[in-house]
Amino acid sequence: MIFKGCPYDIGYLEENIVAVSLHGTHQILKINIDNKEITTTITRKKSYCFGIDSNGETIVTIERRDLKAYATFLDLAGKKLRCIKWMDCSRNMLQYMEASYTALILAGRKCYVWMKMGISQGVFPLRWKQAVVRPLLKKAGLELIYSNYRPVSNLSFLSKLIEKCALYRLNEHVKDHDLLPTNQSAYRQFHSCESALLRLVNDILDGMEHQEVTAMIAVDLSAAFDTVDHSILINVLEYQYGVNGTALKWIDSYLRPRSCRVNVSSTTSSERQLECSVPQGSCLGPWLYLVYAGTLFDIIPPSITVYGFADDHTANKRFVPTLTNEMDAIRDLQDCAVLINTWMNSNKLKMNNAKTEFILFGSRRQLSKCQTKDIIICGDVIKSKTCIRYLGAFLDETLNFKDHITKKCKTAMMNYYKIKCIRSYLSKEATETLVLSLVISHLDYCNVILFGVSQTDLYKLQRIQNMCAKLVLNRSKYDSAKQALFDLHWLPIKARITFKILTYMYNCHVGNAPSYLINLLNPQVSKRSLRSSESSIGCYAVPYNKKKTFSDRSFSTIGPKLWNELGTNVRNSESLDIFKCRLKTLYFQNYFELF
């Protein structure tokens, strides 16, 4: 079955583009032009009529061998339309009002035909390479200087559709041959900031368990996307990723020549040609940067562990805190930093030493044995810090996360009071939407790393959630918080943390998780064949550790422990949605058993 059996409606798109709608089952295709309907039945012919060209006369045919690719194109187009923002399409005259069961099905010269002909001839349309750049401040409150702005490109909507289709094929190629670095977590399916932090924190806690200290440098790059050299990128694609022929020619055409205009308020600059960079705001640009920066992992010594998320990288070195080991570890990190800087210079990137950070992680007892106060990176002295910010999380030297919780609570409370000021003008549904998006989202961000923190710190988060629940229901501060959570069907903070951990466990169990998380888990193997062994099917071995304060907080230990406690009906759920539904029901009943 090529198409899903749901109705699709479509509006008018752009000049020379016609709109097609698929109704009912997957067997009937209807084309509407000037209120005249042409119906085509999908049969076992060699070709199928799917569209009409810009003058409304010639029917565009899709060969049978291309039918699957076209169906994929339609599916990707529909997904792209659902997440598009009107401000992202300043290059278009796109006017479209989306209704229920709506997806985008394009026909005509500039859509599937452009995709098929453009890729087959290795050409990307020139008019789709003209970007409007709107500089966005990286973070609220930063100084208004050039380096604090991010140049995000606003591109043609149709160009994003073609990019999405090309990216779909490139991702298949990379996944089949396992070409991207394992520890790179950006712009990849099943990968996220949270998964990267989960593995990083797991490694640090594992080091604490073994009485080790982890030395880490967080490397910062200056304008990484904007300094990508096109010739180097093409060479990497050809010789390391096996992209050649027409496909390589198409990517080369996509990259150059490109032009942009800068828009600030209502003023637009003249058009300028771009000699380097991959466009931020495009579908293909971030993926091309991953390819470009992927060779960095090839030069890292085996003794150093590197984790990356786009242009944010950390280099870690574990050691037992003796004077000799400490000096060797710091020397290895300094040598690694020199290698990274050399690689960046050869690839026309720049390491920003002013924002590069250095920290030592460990227990208080082991940290007291360390004497290192700074590290020298490429001639610059980087002072050791007690807390750094990485991927939106605040990591302190002992991983008690007090700073992280304090800062998240501060941001959440600011937004809470803003919503409270306008509560009388909002409905319950609107208030709940605002609270979930502006307050609870800060409490939930990367909460998977908070398992095992002190109850005092968790109560700070729980207190804010209680206040939010009462605000949504418009209740007094003296009313029961537990009753408010029950009425809203919200899990408490501690349950939300374990819920997130088990969600990752399920994804690891079915293979929908990063390999660096899956590799932490080992299936439980029974030494004897017993009747009770049947209940252990699908369980994972729990590592034995001595230091309960450290090991019981790591994902490799607490994940299997929580997973094995679940019933088989929950563990064997058919999909992630069903698993979440059953797990939430279980946790909800356990917490609100008195109601």
Coordinates of C-alpha atoms in Angstrom, one line a residue:
M1 CA 0.0 0.0 0.0
I2 CA 1.7 3.2 -1.2
F3 CA -0.6 5.8 0.3
K4 CA -2.3 5.9 3.6
G5 CA -6.1 5.8 3.4
C6 CA -6.8 9.2 4.7
P7 CA -8.3 12.2 2.9
Y8 CA -5.9 15.0 1.8
D9 CA -6.9 18.5 0.8
I10 CA -4.6 21.2 -0.7
G11 CA -4.7 24.9 -1.5
Y12 CA -2.9 26.9 -4.1
L13 CA 0.9 27.2 -3.7
E14 CA 3.1 29.3 -5.9
E15 CA 3.3 30.5 -9.4
N16 CA 3.5 27.7 -12.0
I17 CA 2.6 25.2 -9.2
V18 CA -0.6 23.3 -9.2
A19 CA -2.2 21.5 -6.3
V20 CA -3.3 17.9 -6.1
S21 CA -5.4 16.2 -3.6
L22 CA -5.8 12.5 -2.7
H23 CA -9.2 11.4 -1.4
G24 CA -10.5 8.3 0.1
T25 CA -8.4 5.2 -0.5
H26 CA -5.0 4.9 -2.1
Q27 CA -6.5 3.9 -5.4
I28 CA -8.0 7.2 -6.6
L29 CA -6.1 10.4 -7.4
K30 CA -8.0 13.6 -8.1
I31 CA -6.5 16.6 -9.8
N32 CA -8.3 20.0 -9.6
I33 CA -7.5 22.8 -12.0
D34 CA -9.9 25.7 -12.5
N35 CA -12.6 23.8 -10.8
K36 CA -12.2 21.0 -13.4
E37 CA -11.5 17.6 -11.8
I38 CA -9.4 14.9 -13.5
T39 CA -9.6 11.5 -11.8
T40 CA -6.9 8.9 -12.2
T41 CA -7.1 5.3 -11.0
I42 CA -3.9 3.7 -9.8
T43 CA -3.5 0.5 -11.7
R44 CA -0.6 -1.8 -12.7
K45 CA 0.3 0.3 -15.6
K46 CA 3.9 1.3 -16.3
S47 CA 3.3 4.9 -15.6
Y48 CA 0.8 7.0 -13.6
C49 CA -0.7 10.4 -14.1
F50 CA 0.0 12.5 -11.0
G51 CA 0.0 16.1 -12.2
I52 CA -0.3 18.8 -14.8
D53 CA 2.4 21.2 -15.9
S54 CA 2.2 25.0 -15.4
N55 CA 0.1 25.6 -18.6
G56 CA -2.5 23.1 -17.5
E57 CA -2.2 21.0 -20.7
T58 CA 0.5 18.4 -20.4
I59 CA 0.1 15.6 -17.8
V60 CA 3.2 14.8 -15.9
T61 CA 3.7 11.0 -15.6
I62 CA 5.5 9.2 -13.0
E63 CA 7.2 5.9 -14.0
R64 CA 6.3 2.8 -12.0
R65 CA 9.9 2.4 -10.8
D66 CA 9.7 6.0 -9.4
L67 CA 6.4 5.5 -7.7
K68 CA 7.8 4.6 -4.3
A69 CA 10.2 7.6 -4.4
Y70 CA 7.3 9.9 -5.3
A71 CA 5.2 8.6 -2.5
T72 CA 8.1 9.2 -0.1
F73 CA 8.3 12.7 -1.5
L74 CA 4.6 13.3 -0.8
D75 CA 4.9 12.0 2.8
L76 CA 8.0 14.2 3.5
A77 CA 6.2 17.2 2.0
G78 CA 3.2 16.7 4.2
K79 CA 5.4 16.5 7.3
K80 CA 7.4 19.6 6.3
L81 CA 4.2 21.6 5.8
R82 CA 2.9 20.8 9.3
C83 CA 6.0 22.2 11.0
I84 CA 6.6 25.2 8.7
K85 CA 6.4 28.7 10.1
W86 CA 5.2 31.5 7.9
M87 CA 8.1 33.8 8.9
D88 CA 10.4 31.0 7.6
C89 CA 9.0 31.4 4.1
S90 CA 9.7 35.1 3.3
R91 CA 11.0 34.0 -0.1
N92 CA 7.6 32.6 -1.1
M93 CA 4.1 33.8 -1.9
L94 CA 2.8 30.7 -0.2
Q95 CA -0.8 31.1 0.9
Y96 CA -2.2 28.0 2.4
M97 CA -4.7 27.3 5.2
E98 CA -4.1 23.9 6.7
A99 CA -7.2 21.8 7.7
S100 CA -7.5 18.4 9.4
Y101 CA -5.9 15.5 7.6
T102 CA -4.0 17.9 5.4
A103 CA -0.8 17.1 3.7
L104 CA 1.1 18.7 0.8
I105 CA 1.0 16.8 -2.5
L106 CA 2.8 18.7 -5.2
A107 CA 2.8 18.2 -8.9
G108 CA 4.2 20.2 -11.8
R109 CA 7.5 21.5 -13.0
K110 CA 9.0 22.8 -9.8
C111 CA 8.3 19.9 -7.4
Y112 CA 8.7 16.3 -8.1
V113 CA 9.8 17.0 -11.7
W114 CA 12.5 19.4 -10.4
M115 CA 13.5 16.9 -7.8
K116 CA 13.8 14.0 -10.3
M117 CA 15.3 16.0 -13.1
G118 CA 17.5 18.2 -10.8
I119 CA 19.0 15.3 -9.0
S120 CA 19.4 13.3 -12.2
Q121 CA 21.3 16.2 -13.9
G122 CA 23.1 17.4 -10.7
V123 CA 21.5 20.8 -10.7
F124 CA 19.9 22.8 -7.9
P125 CA 17.8 25.8 -9.0
L126 CA 19.6 29.1 -8.6
R127 CA 16.5 31.1 -7.4
W128 CA 16.2 28.7 -4.5
K129 CA 19.7 29.5 -3.3
Q130 CA 18.9 33.2 -2.5
A131 CA 18.5 33.6 1.2
V132 CA 17.1 36.3 3.4
V133 CA 19.2 36.4 6.6
R134 CA 17.6 37.7 9.8
P135 CA 20.2 38.0 12.6
L136 CA 18.9 36.5 15.8
L137 CA 20.3 37.2 19.3
K138 CA 21.8 33.9 20.6
K139 CA 20.5 34.5 24.1
A140 CA 18.4 37.2 25.7
G141 CA 20.4 39.7 27.7
L142 CA 23.6 39.4 25.7
E143 CA 25.5 42.5 24.5
L144 CA 24.3 43.8 21.1
I145 CA 27.5 43.0 19.2
Y146 CA 28.0 41.0 16.0
S147 CA 29.4 37.9 17.6
N148 CA 26.3 37.5 19.7
Y149 CA 24.0 37.2 16.7
R150 CA 23.2 34.0 14.8
P151 CA 22.6 34.5 11.0
V152 CA 19.7 32.3 10.3
S153 CA 18.8 32.0 6.6
N154 CA 15.2 32.1 5.4
L155 CA 14.9 30.0 2.3
S156 CA 12.2 29.1 -0.2
F157 CA 9.7 26.6 1.1
L158 CA 9.9 24.5 -2.1
S159 CA 13.7 24.3 -1.7
K160 CA 13.2 22.9 1.7
L161 CA 11.1 20.2 0.3
I162 CA 13.7 19.2 -2.2
E163 CA 16.4 19.3 0.5
K164 CA 14.2 17.1 2.7
C165 CA 14.0 14.5 0.0
A166 CA 17.7 14.6 -0.6
L167 CA 18.4 14.4 3.1
Y168 CA 16.2 11.4 3.4
R169 CA 18.3 9.5 0.9
L170 CA 21.6 10.7 2.3
N171 CA 20.6 9.6 5.8
E172 CA 19.7 6.2 4.5
H173 CA 23.2 5.9 2.9
V174 CA 24.9 7.1 6.1
K175 CA 22.9 4.8 8.3
D176 CA 23.4 1.7 6.2
H177 CA 27.2 2.2 6.2
D178 CA 27.5 3.6 9.7
L179 CA 29.5 6.6 8.6
L180 CA 28.7 9.4 11.1
P181 CA 30.7 9.4 14.4
T182 CA 29.0 7.4 17.1
N183 CA 29.3 10.2 19.7
Q184 CA 27.9 12.9 17.5
S185 CA 24.3 13.6 18.7
A186 CA 23.1 16.5 16.6
Y187 CA 20.5 16.4 13.8
R188 CA 20.2 12.6 14.0
Q189 CA 17.2 10.4 14.6
F190 CA 16.8 9.2 18.2
H191 CA 19.6 11.6 19.3
S192 CA 19.2 14.8 21.4
C193 CA 20.9 17.1 23.9
E194 CA 19.4 14.9 26.6
S195 CA 20.8 11.7 25.3
A196 CA 24.2 13.2 24.9
L197 CA 24.1 14.6 28.5
L198 CA 22.8 11.2 29.8
R199 CA 25.8 9.4 28.4
L200 CA 28.3 12.1 29.6
V201 CA 26.9 12.1 33.1
N202 CA 26.9 8.3 33.2
D203 CA 30.6 8.2 32.4
I204 CA 31.4 10.8 35.0
L205 CA 29.4 9.0 37.7
D206 CA 31.1 5.7 36.6
G207 CA 34.4 7.4 37.2
M208 CA 33.4 8.5 40.7
E209 CA 32.3 4.9 41.4
H210 CA 35.9 3.8 40.6
Q211 CA 37.5 6.6 42.7
E212 CA 38.5 8.5 39.6
V213 CA 38.4 12.1 38.6
T214 CA 37.3 13.2 35.1
A215 CA 39.0 16.2 33.6
M216 CA 37.0 17.8 30.8
I217 CA 37.4 20.7 28.4
A218 CA 34.3 22.1 26.6
V219 CA 35.5 23.4 23.3
D220 CA 33.7 26.4 21.7
L221 CA 33.8 27.3 18.0
S222 CA 33.4 30.8 16.4
A223 CA 30.8 30.9 13.6
A224 CA 31.2 27.3 12.8
F225 CA 28.5 27.0 10.1
D226 CA 29.6 30.2 8.5
T227 CA 33.2 29.2 7.8
V228 CA 32.6 25.8 6.2
D229 CA 34.8 25.5 3.1
H230 CA 32.9 24.1 0.1
S231 CA 35.9 22.4 -1.6
I232 CA 36.9 20.6 1.6
L233 CA 33.3 19.5 2.2
I234 CA 33.0 18.1 -1.3
N235 CA 36.2 16.1 -0.8
V236 CA 35.0 14.7 2.5
L237 CA 31.7 13.6 0.9
E238 CA 33.5 12.0 -2.0
Y239 CA 36.4 10.2 -0.3
Q240 CA 35.0 9.5 3.2
Y241 CA 31.3 9.1 2.6
G242 CA 31.3 7.6 -0.8
V243 CA 29.1 10.3 -2.4
N244 CA 30.1 10.7 -6.0
G245 CA 28.8 11.1 -9.6
T246 CA 25.6 13.1 -10.1
A247 CA 24.7 13.1 -6.4
L248 CA 28.0 14.9 -5.6
K249 CA 27.5 17.2 -8.5
W250 CA 24.0 18.1 -7.1
I251 CA 25.4 18.9 -3.6
D252 CA 28.1 21.0 -5.2
S253 CA 25.4 22.9 -7.1
Y254 CA 23.4 23.2 -3.9
L255 CA 26.4 24.8 -2.1
R256 CA 27.6 27.2 -4.7
P257 CA 27.0 29.8 -5.9
R258 CA 24.8 31.1 -3.1
S259 CA 23.7 34.6 -2.2
C260 CA 22.0 36.4 0.7
R261 CA 20.5 39.6 1.8
V262 CA 20.4 40.8 5.4
N263 CA 17.0 42.0 6.8
V264 CA 16.9 44.1 9.9
S265 CA 13.5 45.4 10.9
S266 CA 12.1 46.7 7.6
T267 CA 15.5 47.4 5.9
T268 CA 17.1 44.9 3.5
S269 CA 20.6 45.1 2.3
S270 CA 21.8 44.5 -1.2
E271 CA 22.5 41.0 -2.4
R272 CA 26.0 39.5 -1.6
Q273 CA 27.6 36.3 -2.9
L274 CA 28.6 33.7 -0.3
E275 CA 32.0 32.1 -0.8
C276 CA 31.7 29.6 2.1
S277 CA 29.3 28.4 4.8
V278 CA 26.3 26.1 4.9
P279 CA 22.9 27.8 5.4
Q280 CA 21.5 27.8 8.9
G281 CA 17.8 27.4 8.7
S282 CA 17.9 24.9 5.8
C283 CA 17.2 21.2 6.0
L284 CA 20.5 20.0 4.5
G285 CA 22.9 22.6 5.9
P286 CA 23.2 21.3 9.5
W287 CA 23.6 17.7 8.2
L288 CA 26.4 18.8 5.9
Y289 CA 28.1 20.5 8.8
L290 CA 28.1 17.1 10.7
V291 CA 29.8 15.5 7.7
Y292 CA 32.3 18.4 7.6
A293 CA 33.1 18.2 11.3
G294 CA 32.9 14.4 11.5
T295 CA 36.6 14.0 10.6
L296 CA 37.5 15.7 13.9
F297 CA 36.8 12.4 15.7
D298 CA 39.4 10.6 13.6
I299 CA 42.3 12.5 15.1
I300 CA 41.3 12.1 18.7
P301 CA 43.7 9.7 20.7
P302 CA 42.1 6.5 22.1
S303 CA 42.8 7.7 25.7
I304 CA 40.5 10.7 25.2
T305 CA 36.7 10.5 25.0
V306 CA 35.0 13.1 22.9
Y307 CA 31.2 13.8 22.8
G308 CA 29.8 16.3 20.3
F309 CA 26.5 18.1 19.6
A310 CA 26.9 20.1 16.3
D311 CA 29.7 22.5 17.1
D312 CA 29.8 21.9 20.9
H313 CA 32.4 19.3 21.8
T314 CA 33.8 18.0 25.1
A315 CA 37.0 16.1 25.6
N316 CA 37.2 13.9 28.7
K317 CA 40.0 12.1 30.5
R318 CA 39.6 9.9 33.5
F319 CA 42.4 9.3 36.0
V320 CA 43.1 8.1 39.6
P321 CA 44.0 11.3 41.5
T322 CA 47.7 10.9 42.1
L323 CA 50.2 13.5 41.2
T324 CA 51.7 11.5 38.3
N325 CA 48.4 10.5 36.9
E326 CA 47.0 14.0 37.2
M327 CA 50.0 15.5 35.3
D328 CA 49.7 12.9 32.6
A329 CA 46.0 13.4 32.2
I330 CA 46.3 17.2 31.9
R331 CA 49.2 16.8 29.4
D332 CA 47.0 14.4 27.3
L333 CA 44.2 17.0 27.3
Q334 CA 46.5 19.8 26.3
D335 CA 47.9 17.7 23.5
C336 CA 44.4 16.8 22.4
A337 CA 43.5 20.5 22.4
V338 CA 46.5 21.2 20.1
L339 CA 45.3 18.5 17.7
I340 CA 41.8 19.9 17.7
N341 CA 43.1 23.4 17.0
T342 CA 45.4 22.1 14.2
W343 CA 42.5 20.3 12.7
M344 CA 40.3 23.4 12.8
N345 CA 42.9 25.6 11.2
S346 CA 43.4 23.1 8.4
N347 CA 39.6 23.0 7.9
K348 CA 39.2 26.8 8.2
L349 CA 37.4 26.7 11.5
K350 CA 38.3 28.7 14.6
M351 CA 38.4 27.5 18.2
N352 CA 37.2 30.2 20.5
N353 CA 39.6 29.9 23.5
A354 CA 37.8 32.8 25.3
K355 CA 34.7 30.6 25.7
T356 CA 36.5 27.2 26.1
E357 CA 36.0 25.9 29.6
F358 CA 37.8 23.5 31.9
I359 CA 36.5 21.6 34.9
L360 CA 37.4 18.6 37.1
F361 CA 34.6 16.2 38.1
G362 CA 34.7 13.9 41.1
S363 CA 33.8 13.3 44.7
R364 CA 34.8 15.8 47.2
R365 CA 37.4 13.4 48.7
Q366 CA 39.0 12.7 45.3
L367 CA 38.9 16.4 44.2
S368 CA 40.8 17.4 47.3
K369 CA 43.7 15.3 46.1
C370 CA 44.0 17.3 42.8
Q371 CA 46.3 20.3 42.5
T372 CA 45.4 21.5 39.0
K373 CA 43.9 25.0 38.9
D374 CA 44.2 25.7 35.2
I375 CA 45.1 24.3 31.8
I376 CA 47.0 25.8 28.9
I377 CA 45.3 25.5 25.6
C378 CA 47.1 26.8 22.5
G379 CA 49.0 29.3 24.7
D380 CA 45.9 30.6 26.6
V381 CA 45.5 29.8 30.3
I382 CA 42.0 28.4 31.0
K383 CA 41.1 28.6 34.7
S384 CA 39.4 25.6 36.2
K385 CA 35.7 26.2 37.1
T386 CA 33.4 24.6 39.7
C387 CA 30.4 24.7 37.3
I388 CA 30.0 24.9 33.6
R389 CA 27.0 25.1 31.2
Y390 CA 26.8 22.5 28.5
L391 CA 23.9 21.9 26.2
G392 CA 21.6 23.9 28.5
A393 CA 22.5 22.0 31.6
F394 CA 24.6 23.3 34.5
L395 CA 27.2 20.7 35.5
D396 CA 28.9 21.2 38.8
E397 CA 32.1 19.5 39.9
T398 CA 30.4 17.0 42.2
L399 CA 27.3 16.5 40.0
N400 CA 24.8 17.4 42.8
F401 CA 23.1 19.6 40.3
K402 CA 22.2 22.3 42.9
D403 CA 23.2 25.1 40.5
H404 CA 21.2 23.5 37.7
I405 CA 18.0 23.2 39.8
T406 CA 18.5 26.7 41.2
K407 CA 18.8 28.3 37.7
K408 CA 15.9 26.3 36.2
C409 CA 13.7 27.3 39.2
K410 CA 14.6 30.9 38.8
T411 CA 13.7 30.9 35.1
A412 CA 10.5 28.9 35.7
M413 CA 9.4 31.3 38.5
M414 CA 9.9 34.4 36.3
N415 CA 7.5 32.9 33.7
Y416 CA 5.1 31.7 36.4
Y417 CA 4.6 35.2 37.8
K418 CA 4.1 36.6 34.3
I419 CA 1.3 34.1 33.6
K420 CA -0.2 34.7 37.0
C421 CA -0.5 38.4 36.2
I422 CA -2.8 37.7 33.3
R423 CA -4.6 34.6 34.7
S424 CA -7.9 36.4 35.0
Y425 CA -8.0 36.9 31.3
L426 CA -7.2 33.3 30.3
S427 CA -9.3 30.2 30.1
K428 CA -8.2 27.0 31.8
E429 CA -7.0 25.5 28.6
A430 CA -5.0 28.5 27.6
T431 CA -3.4 28.8 31.0
E432 CA -2.5 25.1 31.0
T433 CA -0.9 25.5 27.6
L434 CA 1.2 28.5 28.7
V435 CA 2.2 26.8 32.0
L436 CA 3.3 23.6 30.2
S437 CA 5.3 25.5 27.5
L438 CA 6.9 28.3 29.6
V439 CA 7.2 26.8 33.1
I440 CA 7.0 23.0 33.3
S441 CA 9.3 22.7 30.2
H442 CA 12.1 24.2 32.3
L443 CA 11.5 21.7 35.1
D444 CA 11.5 18.8 32.6
Y445 CA 14.5 19.8 30.5
C446 CA 17.1 17.1 30.8
N447 CA 15.5 15.9 34.0
V448 CA 16.7 12.4 33.3
I449 CA 20.1 13.4 34.8
L450 CA 18.5 14.4 38.1
F451 CA 17.8 11.0 39.4
G452 CA 19.2 10.5 42.9
V453 CA 19.6 14.2 43.8
S454 CA 18.7 15.2 47.3
Q455 CA 15.0 15.4 48.3
T456 CA 15.6 19.0 49.3
D457 CA 16.5 20.0 45.7
L458 CA 13.7 17.9 44.2
Y459 CA 11.2 19.7 46.5
K460 CA 12.2 23.0 44.9
L461 CA 11.0 21.7 41.6
Q462 CA 7.9 20.0 43.1
R463 CA 6.9 23.3 44.8
I464 CA 6.8 25.1 41.5
Q465 CA 4.8 22.3 39.9
N466 CA 2.3 22.5 42.7
M467 CA 2.0 26.2 42.2
C468 CA 1.4 25.7 38.5
A469 CA -1.3 23.1 39.1
K470 CA -3.2 25.5 41.4
L471 CA -2.8 28.4 38.9
V472 CA -4.2 26.4 36.1
L473 CA -7.2 25.3 38.2
N474 CA -7.5 28.8 39.7
R475 CA -7.3 27.5 43.2
S476 CA -6.1 29.0 46.4
K477 CA -2.5 28.4 47.6
Y478 CA -4.0 26.7 50.7
D479 CA -5.8 24.0 48.6
S480 CA -4.4 20.5 48.2
A481 CA -1.6 20.4 45.7
K482 CA -2.0 16.6 45.4
Q483 CA -5.6 17.0 44.5
A484 CA -4.7 19.6 41.9
L485 CA -2.1 17.3 40.3
F486 CA -4.7 14.5 40.3
D487 CA -7.3 16.6 38.6
L488 CA -4.9 17.6 35.9
H489 CA -3.5 14.1 35.5
W490 CA 0.1 15.4 36.1
L491 CA 2.8 13.1 37.5
P492 CA 4.9 14.6 40.3
I493 CA 8.5 15.5 39.6
K494 CA 10.1 12.4 40.9
A495 CA 7.8 10.2 38.9
R496 CA 8.4 12.3 35.8
I497 CA 12.2 11.7 36.2
T498 CA 11.8 7.9 36.4
F499 CA 9.2 8.0 33.6
K500 CA 11.8 9.7 31.3
I501 CA 14.5 7.1 32.3
L502 CA 12.1 4.2 31.4
T503 CA 11.2 5.9 28.2
Y504 CA 14.9 5.8 27.2
M505 CA 15.1 2.2 28.4
Y506 CA 12.2 1.2 26.1
N507 CA 13.8 3.0 23.2
C508 CA 17.1 1.1 23.9
H509 CA 15.1 -2.1 24.2
V510 CA 13.6 -1.8 20.7
G511 CA 16.7 -0.2 19.1
N512 CA 15.4 3.3 18.8
A513 CA 18.1 5.0 20.8
P514 CA 21.7 6.1 20.2
S515 CA 24.2 3.3 20.1
Y516 CA 26.2 4.9 22.9
L517 CA 23.2 4.3 25.2
I518 CA 22.4 0.8 23.9
N519 CA 26.0 -0.3 24.5
L520 CA 25.6 0.5 28.3
L521 CA 23.0 -2.3 28.7
N522 CA 23.6 -6.0 28.8
P523 CA 20.7 -8.5 28.6
Q524 CA 20.1 -10.6 31.7
V525 CA 21.2 -14.2 31.1
S526 CA 20.1 -16.9 33.5
K527 CA 22.7 -19.5 34.4
R528 CA 20.1 -22.2 34.9
S529 CA 17.0 -23.1 33.0
L530 CA 14.2 -22.6 35.5
R531 CA 10.5 -21.9 35.2
S532 CA 11.1 -18.5 36.8
S533 CA 13.5 -17.7 34.0
E534 CA 10.6 -16.9 31.7
S535 CA 9.8 -13.8 33.7
S536 CA 13.3 -12.5 33.2
I537 CA 13.0 -12.4 29.4
G538 CA 13.5 -8.9 28.2
C539 CA 15.3 -7.9 31.4
Y540 CA 18.8 -6.4 31.7
A541 CA 21.6 -7.1 34.0
V542 CA 22.1 -4.7 36.9
P543 CA 25.9 -4.0 37.4
Y544 CA 27.2 -4.6 40.9
N545 CA 28.6 -1.4 42.5
K546 CA 29.9 -0.5 45.9
K547 CA 29.3 3.3 46.0
K548 CA 25.6 3.5 46.0
T549 CA 25.6 7.3 46.1
F550 CA 27.3 7.4 42.6
S551 CA 26.4 4.2 40.8
D552 CA 22.7 4.2 41.6
R553 CA 22.4 7.5 39.9
S554 CA 24.0 6.4 36.6
F555 CA 21.8 5.3 33.7
S556 CA 23.6 2.0 33.2
T557 CA 22.6 1.0 36.7
I558 CA 19.3 2.6 37.5
G559 CA 17.9 2.1 34.0
P560 CA 18.0 -1.8 34.2
K561 CA 16.9 -1.7 37.8
L562 CA 13.7 0.3 37.1
W563 CA 13.1 -1.7 33.9
N564 CA 13.2 -5.1 35.6
E565 CA 10.7 -3.9 38.1
L566 CA 8.1 -3.3 35.4
G567 CA 5.5 -6.0 34.6
T568 CA 5.9 -7.9 31.3
N569 CA 2.7 -6.3 29.9
V570 CA 4.4 -2.9 30.2
R571 CA 7.8 -4.0 28.9
N572 CA 6.3 -5.8 26.0
S573 CA 4.3 -2.8 24.7
E574 CA 3.8 -2.8 21.0
S575 CA 4.8 0.9 20.5
L576 CA 6.3 3.8 22.4
D577 CA 2.9 5.5 22.7
I578 CA 1.4 2.4 24.2
F579 CA 4.3 2.0 26.6
K580 CA 4.0 5.6 27.8
C581 CA 0.3 5.2 28.3
R582 CA 0.6 2.0 30.4
L583 CA 3.6 3.4 32.3
K584 CA 1.8 6.6 33.2
T585 CA -1.3 4.7 34.3
L586 CA 0.9 2.6 36.5
Y587 CA 2.7 5.5 38.1
F588 CA -0.5 7.5 38.4
Q589 CA -2.2 4.7 40.3
N590 CA 0.8 4.2 42.6
Y591 CA 1.1 7.9 43.5
F592 CA -2.6 8.7 43.8
E593 CA -3.6 5.4 45.4
L594 CA -5.6 7.2 48.1
F595 CA -7.8 9.0 45.6

